[in-house]
PDB file of C-alpha atoms in Angstrom:
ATOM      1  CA  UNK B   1     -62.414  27.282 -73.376  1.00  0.00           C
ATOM      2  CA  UNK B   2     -63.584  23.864 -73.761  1.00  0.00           C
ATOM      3  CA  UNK B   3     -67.047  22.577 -74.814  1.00  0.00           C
ATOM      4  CA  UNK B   4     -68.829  22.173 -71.455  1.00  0.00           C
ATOM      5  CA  UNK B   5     -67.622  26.333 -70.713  1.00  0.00           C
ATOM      6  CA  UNK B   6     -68.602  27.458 -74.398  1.00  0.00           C
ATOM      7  CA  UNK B   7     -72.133  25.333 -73.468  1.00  0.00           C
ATOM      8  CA  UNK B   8     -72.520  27.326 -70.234  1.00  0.00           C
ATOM      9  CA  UNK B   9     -71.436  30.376 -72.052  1.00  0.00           C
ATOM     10  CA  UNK B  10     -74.268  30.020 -74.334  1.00  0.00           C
ATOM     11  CA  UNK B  11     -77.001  28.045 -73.079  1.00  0.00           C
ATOM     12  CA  UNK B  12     -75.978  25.639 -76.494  1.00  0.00           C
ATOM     13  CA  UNK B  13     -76.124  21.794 -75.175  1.00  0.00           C
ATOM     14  CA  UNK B  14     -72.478  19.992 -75.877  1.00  0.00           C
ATOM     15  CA  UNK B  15     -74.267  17.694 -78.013  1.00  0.00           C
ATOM     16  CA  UNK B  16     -76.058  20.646 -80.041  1.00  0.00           C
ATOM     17  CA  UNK B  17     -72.031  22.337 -80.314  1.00  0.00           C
ATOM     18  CA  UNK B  18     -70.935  19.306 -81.603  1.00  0.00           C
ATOM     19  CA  UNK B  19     -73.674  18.997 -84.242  1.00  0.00           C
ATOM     20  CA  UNK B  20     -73.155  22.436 -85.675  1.00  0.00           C
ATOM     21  CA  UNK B  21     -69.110  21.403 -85.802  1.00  0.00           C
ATOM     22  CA  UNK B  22     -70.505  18.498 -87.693  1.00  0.00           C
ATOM     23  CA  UNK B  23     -72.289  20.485 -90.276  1.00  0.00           C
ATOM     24  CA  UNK B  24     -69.527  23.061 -90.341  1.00  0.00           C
ATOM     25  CA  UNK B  25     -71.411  25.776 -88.620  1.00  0.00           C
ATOM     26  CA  UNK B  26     -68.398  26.095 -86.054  1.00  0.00           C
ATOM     27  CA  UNK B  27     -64.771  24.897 -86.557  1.00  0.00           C
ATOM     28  CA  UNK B  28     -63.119  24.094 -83.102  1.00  0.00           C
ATOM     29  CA  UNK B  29     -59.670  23.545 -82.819  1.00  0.00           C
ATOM     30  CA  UNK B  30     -57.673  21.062 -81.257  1.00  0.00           C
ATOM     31  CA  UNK B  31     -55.114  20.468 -78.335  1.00  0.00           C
ATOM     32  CA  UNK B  32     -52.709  17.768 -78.524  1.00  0.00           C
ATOM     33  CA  UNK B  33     -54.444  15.552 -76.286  1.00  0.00           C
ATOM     34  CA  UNK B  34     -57.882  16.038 -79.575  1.00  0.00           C
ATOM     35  CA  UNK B  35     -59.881  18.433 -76.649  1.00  0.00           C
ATOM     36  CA  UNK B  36     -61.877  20.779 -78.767  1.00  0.00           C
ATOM     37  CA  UNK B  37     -60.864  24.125 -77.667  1.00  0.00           C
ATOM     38  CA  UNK B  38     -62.928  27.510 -78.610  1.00  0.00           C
ATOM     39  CA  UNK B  39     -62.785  31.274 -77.810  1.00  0.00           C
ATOM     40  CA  UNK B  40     -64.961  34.216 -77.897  1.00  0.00           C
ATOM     41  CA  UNK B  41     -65.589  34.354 -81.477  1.00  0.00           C
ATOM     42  CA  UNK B  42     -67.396  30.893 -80.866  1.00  0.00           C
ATOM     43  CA  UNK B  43     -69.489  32.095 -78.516  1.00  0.00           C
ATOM     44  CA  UNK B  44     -70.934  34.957 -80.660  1.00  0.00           C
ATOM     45  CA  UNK B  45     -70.633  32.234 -83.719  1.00  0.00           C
ATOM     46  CA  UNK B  46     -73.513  29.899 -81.388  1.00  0.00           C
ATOM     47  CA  UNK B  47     -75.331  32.624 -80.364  1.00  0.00           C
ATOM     48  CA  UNK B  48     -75.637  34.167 -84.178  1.00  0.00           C
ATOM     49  CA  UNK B  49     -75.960  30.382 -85.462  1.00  0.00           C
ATOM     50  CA  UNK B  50     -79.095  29.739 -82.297  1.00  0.00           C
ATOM     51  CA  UNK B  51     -80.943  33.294 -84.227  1.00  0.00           C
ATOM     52  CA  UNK B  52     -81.152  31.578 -86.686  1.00  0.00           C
ATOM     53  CA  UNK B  53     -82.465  28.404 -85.631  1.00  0.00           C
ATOM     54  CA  UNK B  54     -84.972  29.861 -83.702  1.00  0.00           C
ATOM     55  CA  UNK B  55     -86.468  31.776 -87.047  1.00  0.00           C
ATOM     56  CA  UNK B  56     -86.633  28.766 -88.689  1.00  0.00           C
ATOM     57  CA  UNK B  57     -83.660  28.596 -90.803  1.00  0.00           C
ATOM     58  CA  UNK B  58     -81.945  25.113 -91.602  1.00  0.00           C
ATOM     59  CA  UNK B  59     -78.424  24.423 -91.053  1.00  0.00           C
ATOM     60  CA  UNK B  60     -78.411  24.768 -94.999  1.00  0.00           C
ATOM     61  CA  UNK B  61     -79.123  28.282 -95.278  1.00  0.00           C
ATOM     62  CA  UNK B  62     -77.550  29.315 -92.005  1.00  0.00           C
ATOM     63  CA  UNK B  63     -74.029  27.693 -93.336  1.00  0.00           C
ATOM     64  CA  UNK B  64     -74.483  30.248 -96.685  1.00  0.00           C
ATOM     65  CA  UNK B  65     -75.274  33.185 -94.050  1.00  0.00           C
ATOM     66  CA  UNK B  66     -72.516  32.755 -92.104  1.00  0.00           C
ATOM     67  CA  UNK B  67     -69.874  32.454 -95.186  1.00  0.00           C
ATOM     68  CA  UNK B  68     -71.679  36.212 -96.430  1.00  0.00           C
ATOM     69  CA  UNK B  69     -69.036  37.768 -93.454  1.00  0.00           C
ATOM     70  CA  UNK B  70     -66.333  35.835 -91.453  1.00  0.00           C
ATOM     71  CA  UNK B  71     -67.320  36.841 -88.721  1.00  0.00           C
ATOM     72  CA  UNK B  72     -71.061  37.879 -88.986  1.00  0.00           C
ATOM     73  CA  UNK B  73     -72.847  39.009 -85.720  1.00  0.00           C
ATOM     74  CA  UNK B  74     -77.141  38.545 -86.262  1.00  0.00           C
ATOM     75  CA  UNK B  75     -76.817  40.696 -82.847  1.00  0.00           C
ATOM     76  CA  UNK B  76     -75.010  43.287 -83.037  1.00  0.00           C
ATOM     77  CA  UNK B  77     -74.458  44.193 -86.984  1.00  0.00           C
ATOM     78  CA  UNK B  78     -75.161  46.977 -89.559  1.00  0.00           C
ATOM     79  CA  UNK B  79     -73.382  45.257 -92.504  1.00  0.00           C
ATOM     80  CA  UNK B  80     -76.012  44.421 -95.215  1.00  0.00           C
ATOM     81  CA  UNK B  81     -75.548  40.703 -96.610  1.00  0.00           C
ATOM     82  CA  UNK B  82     -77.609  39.768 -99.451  1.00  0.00           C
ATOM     83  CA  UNK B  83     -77.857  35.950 -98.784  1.00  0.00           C
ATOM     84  CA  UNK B  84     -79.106  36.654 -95.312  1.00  0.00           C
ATOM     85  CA  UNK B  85     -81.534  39.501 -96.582  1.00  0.00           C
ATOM     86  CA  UNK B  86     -83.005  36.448 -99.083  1.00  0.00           C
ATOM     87  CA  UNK B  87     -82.992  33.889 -96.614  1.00  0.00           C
ATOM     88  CA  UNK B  88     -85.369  35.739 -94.642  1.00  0.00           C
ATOM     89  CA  UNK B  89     -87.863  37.049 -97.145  1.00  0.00           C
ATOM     90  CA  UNK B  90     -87.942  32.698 -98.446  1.00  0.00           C
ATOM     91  CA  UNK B  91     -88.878  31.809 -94.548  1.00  0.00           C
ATOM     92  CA  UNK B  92     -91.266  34.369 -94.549  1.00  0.00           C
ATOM     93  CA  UNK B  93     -92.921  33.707 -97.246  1.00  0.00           C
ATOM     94  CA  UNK B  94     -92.619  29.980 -96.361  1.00  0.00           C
ATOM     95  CA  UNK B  95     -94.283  31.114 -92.628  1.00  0.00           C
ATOM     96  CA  UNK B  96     -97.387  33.080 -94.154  1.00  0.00           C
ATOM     97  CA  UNK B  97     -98.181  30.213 -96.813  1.00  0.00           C
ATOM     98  CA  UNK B  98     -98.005  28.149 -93.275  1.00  0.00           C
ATOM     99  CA  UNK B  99    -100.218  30.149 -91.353  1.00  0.00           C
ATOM    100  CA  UNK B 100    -102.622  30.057 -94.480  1.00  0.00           C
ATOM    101  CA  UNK B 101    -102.645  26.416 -94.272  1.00  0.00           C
ATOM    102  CA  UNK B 102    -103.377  26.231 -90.726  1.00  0.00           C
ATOM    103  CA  UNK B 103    -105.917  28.618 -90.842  1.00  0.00           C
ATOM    104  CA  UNK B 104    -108.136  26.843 -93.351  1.00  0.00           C
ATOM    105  CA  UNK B 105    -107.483  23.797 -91.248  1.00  0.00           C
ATOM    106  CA  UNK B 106    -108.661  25.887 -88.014  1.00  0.00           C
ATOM    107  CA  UNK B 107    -111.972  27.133 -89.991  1.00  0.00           C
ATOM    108  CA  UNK B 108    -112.945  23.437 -91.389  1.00  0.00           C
ATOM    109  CA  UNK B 109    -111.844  22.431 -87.597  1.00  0.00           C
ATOM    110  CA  UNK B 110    -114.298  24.837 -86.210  1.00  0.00           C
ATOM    111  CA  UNK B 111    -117.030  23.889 -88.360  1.00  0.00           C
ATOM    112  CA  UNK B 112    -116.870  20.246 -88.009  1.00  0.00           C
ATOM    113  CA  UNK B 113    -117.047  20.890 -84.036  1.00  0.00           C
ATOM    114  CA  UNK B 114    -120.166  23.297 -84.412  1.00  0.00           C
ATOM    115  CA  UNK B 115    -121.725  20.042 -86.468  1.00  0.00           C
ATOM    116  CA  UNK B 116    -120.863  17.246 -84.481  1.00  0.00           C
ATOM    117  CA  UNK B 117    -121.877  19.592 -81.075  1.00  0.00           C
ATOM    118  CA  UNK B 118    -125.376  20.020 -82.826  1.00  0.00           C
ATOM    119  CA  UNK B 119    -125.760  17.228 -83.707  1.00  0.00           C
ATOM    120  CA  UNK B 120    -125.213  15.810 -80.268  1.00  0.00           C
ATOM    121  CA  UNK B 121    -127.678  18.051 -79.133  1.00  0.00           C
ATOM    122  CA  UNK B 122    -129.958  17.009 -81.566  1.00  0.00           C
ATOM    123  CA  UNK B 123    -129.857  13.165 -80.390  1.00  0.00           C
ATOM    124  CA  UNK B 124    -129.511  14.114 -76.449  1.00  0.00           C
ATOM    125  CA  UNK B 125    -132.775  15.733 -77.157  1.00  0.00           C
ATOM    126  CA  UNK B 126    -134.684  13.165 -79.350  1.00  0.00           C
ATOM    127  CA  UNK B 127    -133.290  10.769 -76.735  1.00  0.00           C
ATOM    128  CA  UNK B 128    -134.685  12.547 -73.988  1.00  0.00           C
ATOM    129  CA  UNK B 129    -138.087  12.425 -75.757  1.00  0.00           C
ATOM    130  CA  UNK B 130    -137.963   9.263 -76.697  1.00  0.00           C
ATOM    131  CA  UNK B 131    -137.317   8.042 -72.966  1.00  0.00           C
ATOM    132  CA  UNK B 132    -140.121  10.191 -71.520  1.00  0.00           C
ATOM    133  CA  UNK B 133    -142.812   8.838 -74.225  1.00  0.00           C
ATOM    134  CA  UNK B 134    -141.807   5.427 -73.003  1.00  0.00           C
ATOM    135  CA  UNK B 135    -142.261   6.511 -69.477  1.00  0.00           C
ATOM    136  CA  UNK B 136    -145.861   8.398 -70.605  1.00  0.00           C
ATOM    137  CA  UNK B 137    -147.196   4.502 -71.693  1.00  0.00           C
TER     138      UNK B 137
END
């Protein structure tokens, strides 16, 4: 199949097939006339390789995944690989250090709105009492 069928096939954009070719996530081969042609196996490969992606992982550590097996299926696989088993535990870690970070930013966030909403308050009222003392005299 050629690129625009294997995009099609797996929702991939030509542009993102190409990039994972160029970081040697996917190996097409070639016609004669230099058409990229792929098969099954790539379809599965982008579908495994878009997992990944979408947990985080960087081309980086994805490449190292998919050398553990040949042909290594995140769908539809009981095969234990050590590199992938790693790779997840570092993004997890990575993701709750993240959502520690963000959630001291949310509390600090929360508090500075509580401040700056009292202290509008504050002047909306001494305004208010200012403008009826001046309309008292």
């Amino acid at each position: 199949m050629k690129i625009g069928q294997l995009s099609k096939a797996t929702g991939a954009s030509t542009r993102s097939i190409r990039y994972y070719e160029k970081k040697n996530l996917l190996t097409a081969k070639r016609m004669d006339n230099d058409y990229r042609e792929f098969d099954e196996s790539d379809v599965k490969r982008i579908k495994t390789i878009q997992i990944y992606l979408d947990v985080g992982l960087s081309t980086r550590e994805i490449n190292g995944i998919l050398n553990c097996h040949e042909n290594y299926d995140a769908y539809d696989s009981d095969d234990f690989c050590e590199e992938l088993l790693g790779a997840y535990e570092e993004k997890h870690a990575e993701i709750v250090q993240q959502i520690q970070t963000l959630t001291v930013a949310q509390q600090k966030l929360e508090q500075r709105i509580k401040q700056m909403r009292l202290r509008r308050t504050l002047i909306g009222t001494v305004s208010s009492s200012a403008e009826q003392s001046n309309q008292s005299s």
